[in-house]
Amino acid sequence: MHNFEKLLFWQKSIELAKEVYTICAELPKDEKFGLISQIKRSAVSIPSNIAEGAGRNNDREFYHFLGIANASSFELQTQLILTRELNLLNAEKVNSLISNLNEIQRMIYSFKSNLKK
């Protein structure tokens, strides 16, 4: 079992989720049940799956949940790109979020590689 709160990529994913919630307030209200809901769920899924995997019985299960967390990160990235392409959010803010997200993706990938050894 791993202490997920000490994992830097979990900490960064919590910060990212908080930023996502803040930026979602800038989206049009008619997106409440569309993009806003999807974006928030994807953002929350990243640290949630890291934590769930860390609490599992073995590294194999943790590896699996890290894969789910990473998949959620790519889902979030796609949704953020869509908001940028539709001019729903400031491109600079979206690019900053995506940059942070890319860092988390690299960290998860690296941790998974080490976990598999």
mmCIF file of C-alpha atoms in Angstrom:
data_model
loop_
_atom_site.group_PDB
_atom_site.id
_atom_site.type_symbol
_atom_site.label_atom_id
_atom_site.label_comp_id
_atom_site.label_asym_id
_atom_site.label_seq_id
_atom_site.Cartn_x
_atom_site.Cartn_y
_atom_site.Cartn_z
ATOM 1 C CA MET A 1 0.000 0.000 0.000
ATOM 2 C CA HIS A 2 1.263 3.469 -0.919
ATOM 3 C CA ASN A 3 0.661 6.773 0.853
ATOM 4 C CA PHE A 4 -0.981 8.605 -2.033
ATOM 5 C CA GLU A 5 -0.863 11.970 -0.269
ATOM 6 C CA LYS A 6 2.928 11.925 -0.506
ATOM 7 C CA LEU A 7 2.912 11.270 -4.250
ATOM 8 C CA LEU A 8 3.805 14.486 -6.084
ATOM 9 C CA PHE A 9 1.634 13.611 -9.090
ATOM 10 C CA TRP A 10 -1.366 13.120 -6.783
ATOM 11 C CA GLN A 11 -0.692 16.499 -5.152
ATOM 12 C CA LYS A 12 -0.390 18.161 -8.565
ATOM 13 C CA SER A 13 -3.586 16.486 -9.763
ATOM 14 C CA ILE A 14 -5.451 17.863 -6.726
ATOM 15 C CA GLU A 15 -4.188 21.351 -7.567
ATOM 16 C CA LEU A 16 -5.205 20.857 -11.195
ATOM 17 C CA ALA A 17 -8.709 19.756 -10.180
ATOM 18 C CA LYS A 18 -9.067 22.896 -8.061
ATOM 19 C CA GLU A 19 -7.966 25.052 -11.004
ATOM 20 C CA VAL A 20 -10.411 23.242 -13.279
ATOM 21 C CA TYR A 21 -13.290 23.941 -10.901
ATOM 22 C CA THR A 22 -12.321 27.614 -10.853
ATOM 23 C CA ILE A 23 -12.072 27.905 -14.632
ATOM 24 C CA CYS A 24 -15.378 26.068 -15.143
ATOM 25 C CA ALA A 25 -17.118 29.028 -13.513
ATOM 26 C CA GLU A 26 -16.150 30.996 -16.646
ATOM 27 C CA LEU A 27 -17.941 28.607 -19.005
ATOM 28 C CA PRO A 28 -21.405 29.490 -20.288
ATOM 29 C CA LYS A 29 -24.197 28.398 -17.950
ATOM 30 C CA ASP A 30 -25.829 26.377 -20.719
ATOM 31 C CA GLU A 31 -22.819 24.026 -20.541
ATOM 32 C CA LYS A 32 -23.642 23.068 -16.929
ATOM 33 C CA PHE A 33 -24.846 19.594 -17.886
ATOM 34 C CA GLY A 34 -22.517 19.248 -20.858
ATOM 35 C CA LEU A 35 -18.881 20.241 -20.875
ATOM 36 C CA ILE A 36 -18.758 21.565 -17.315
ATOM 37 C CA SER A 37 -19.986 18.287 -15.877
ATOM 38 C CA GLN A 38 -17.649 16.219 -18.075
ATOM 39 C CA ILE A 39 -14.617 18.412 -17.368
ATOM 40 C CA LYS A 40 -15.138 18.339 -13.613
ATOM 41 C CA ARG A 41 -15.650 14.564 -13.566
ATOM 42 C CA SER A 42 -12.487 13.980 -15.587
ATOM 43 C CA ALA A 43 -10.457 16.300 -13.367
ATOM 44 C CA VAL A 44 -11.676 14.641 -10.157
ATOM 45 C CA SER A 45 -11.142 11.178 -11.612
ATOM 46 C CA ILE A 46 -7.381 11.677 -11.881
ATOM 47 C CA PRO A 47 -6.506 12.039 -8.166
ATOM 48 C CA SER A 48 -9.376 9.737 -7.189
ATOM 49 C CA ASN A 49 -8.013 6.824 -9.221
ATOM 50 C CA ILE A 50 -4.483 7.461 -8.003
ATOM 51 C CA ALA A 51 -5.766 7.292 -4.420
ATOM 52 C CA GLU A 52 -7.912 4.226 -5.047
ATOM 53 C CA GLY A 53 -5.029 2.396 -6.683
ATOM 54 C CA ALA A 54 -2.677 3.303 -3.859
ATOM 55 C CA GLY A 55 -5.087 1.700 -1.411
ATOM 56 C CA ARG A 56 -5.294 -1.564 -3.309
ATOM 57 C CA ASN A 57 -3.681 -4.810 -2.241
ATOM 58 C CA ASN A 58 -0.725 -4.910 -4.595
ATOM 59 C CA ASP A 59 1.307 -2.987 -7.141
ATOM 60 C CA ARG A 60 -0.424 -4.740 -10.044
ATOM 61 C CA GLU A 61 -3.761 -3.256 -9.015
ATOM 62 C CA PHE A 62 -2.139 0.132 -8.396
ATOM 63 C CA TYR A 63 -0.668 -0.005 -11.909
ATOM 64 C CA HIS A 64 -4.149 -0.633 -13.308
ATOM 65 C CA PHE A 65 -5.672 2.375 -11.512
ATOM 66 C CA LEU A 66 -2.801 4.596 -12.607
ATOM 67 C CA GLY A 67 -3.770 3.647 -16.152
ATOM 68 C CA ILE A 68 -7.335 4.757 -15.468
ATOM 69 C CA ALA A 69 -6.069 8.030 -13.966
ATOM 70 C CA ASN A 70 -3.925 8.621 -17.036
ATOM 71 C CA ALA A 71 -6.851 7.885 -19.355
ATOM 72 C CA SER A 72 -8.927 10.445 -17.450
ATOM 73 C CA SER A 73 -6.123 12.961 -17.909
ATOM 74 C CA PHE A 74 -6.276 12.520 -21.679
ATOM 75 C CA GLU A 75 -10.056 12.829 -21.567
ATOM 76 C CA LEU A 76 -9.663 16.099 -19.652
ATOM 77 C CA GLN A 77 -7.038 17.309 -22.105
ATOM 78 C CA THR A 78 -9.431 16.692 -25.012
ATOM 79 C CA GLN A 79 -12.239 18.555 -23.284
ATOM 80 C CA LEU A 80 -9.965 21.507 -22.511
ATOM 81 C CA ILE A 81 -8.809 21.612 -26.120
ATOM 82 C CA LEU A 82 -12.452 21.685 -27.177
ATOM 83 C CA THR A 83 -13.190 24.660 -24.906
ATOM 84 C CA ARG A 84 -10.218 26.461 -26.437
ATOM 85 C CA GLU A 85 -11.229 25.606 -30.010
ATOM 86 C CA LEU A 86 -14.785 26.795 -29.369
ATOM 87 C CA ASN A 87 -13.425 29.998 -27.774
ATOM 88 C CA LEU A 88 -15.327 29.223 -24.569
ATOM 89 C CA LEU A 89 -12.258 29.810 -22.396
ATOM 90 C CA ASN A 90 -9.194 31.987 -22.630
ATOM 91 C CA ALA A 91 -6.589 30.092 -24.694
ATOM 92 C CA GLU A 92 -3.743 31.141 -22.391
ATOM 93 C CA LYS A 93 -5.520 29.725 -19.319
ATOM 94 C CA VAL A 94 -6.348 26.497 -21.142
ATOM 95 C CA ASN A 95 -2.773 26.123 -22.395
ATOM 96 C CA SER A 96 -1.473 26.563 -18.851
ATOM 97 C CA LEU A 97 -3.832 23.855 -17.573
ATOM 98 C CA ILE A 98 -2.806 21.541 -20.396
ATOM 99 C CA SER A 99 0.865 22.155 -19.622
ATOM 100 C CA ASN A 100 0.258 21.166 -15.985
ATOM 101 C CA LEU A 101 -1.734 18.176 -17.143
ATOM 102 C CA ASN A 102 1.080 17.055 -19.454
ATOM 103 C CA GLU A 103 3.480 17.166 -16.504
ATOM 104 C CA ILE A 104 1.129 14.966 -14.467
ATOM 105 C CA GLN A 105 0.816 12.547 -17.402
ATOM 106 C CA ARG A 106 4.608 12.237 -17.625
ATOM 107 C CA MET A 107 4.882 11.699 -13.876
ATOM 108 C CA ILE A 108 2.238 8.968 -13.886
ATOM 109 C CA TYR A 109 3.907 7.270 -16.844
ATOM 110 C CA SER A 110 7.289 7.369 -15.126
ATOM 111 C CA PHE A 111 5.875 6.047 -11.855
ATOM 112 C CA LYS A 112 4.081 3.248 -13.699
ATOM 113 C CA SER A 113 7.331 2.289 -15.422
ATOM 114 C CA ASN A 114 9.121 2.057 -12.086
ATOM 115 C CA LEU A 115 6.220 0.209 -10.491
ATOM 116 C CA LYS A 116 6.288 -2.448 -13.185
ATOM 117 C CA LYS A 117 9.982 -3.274 -12.574
#
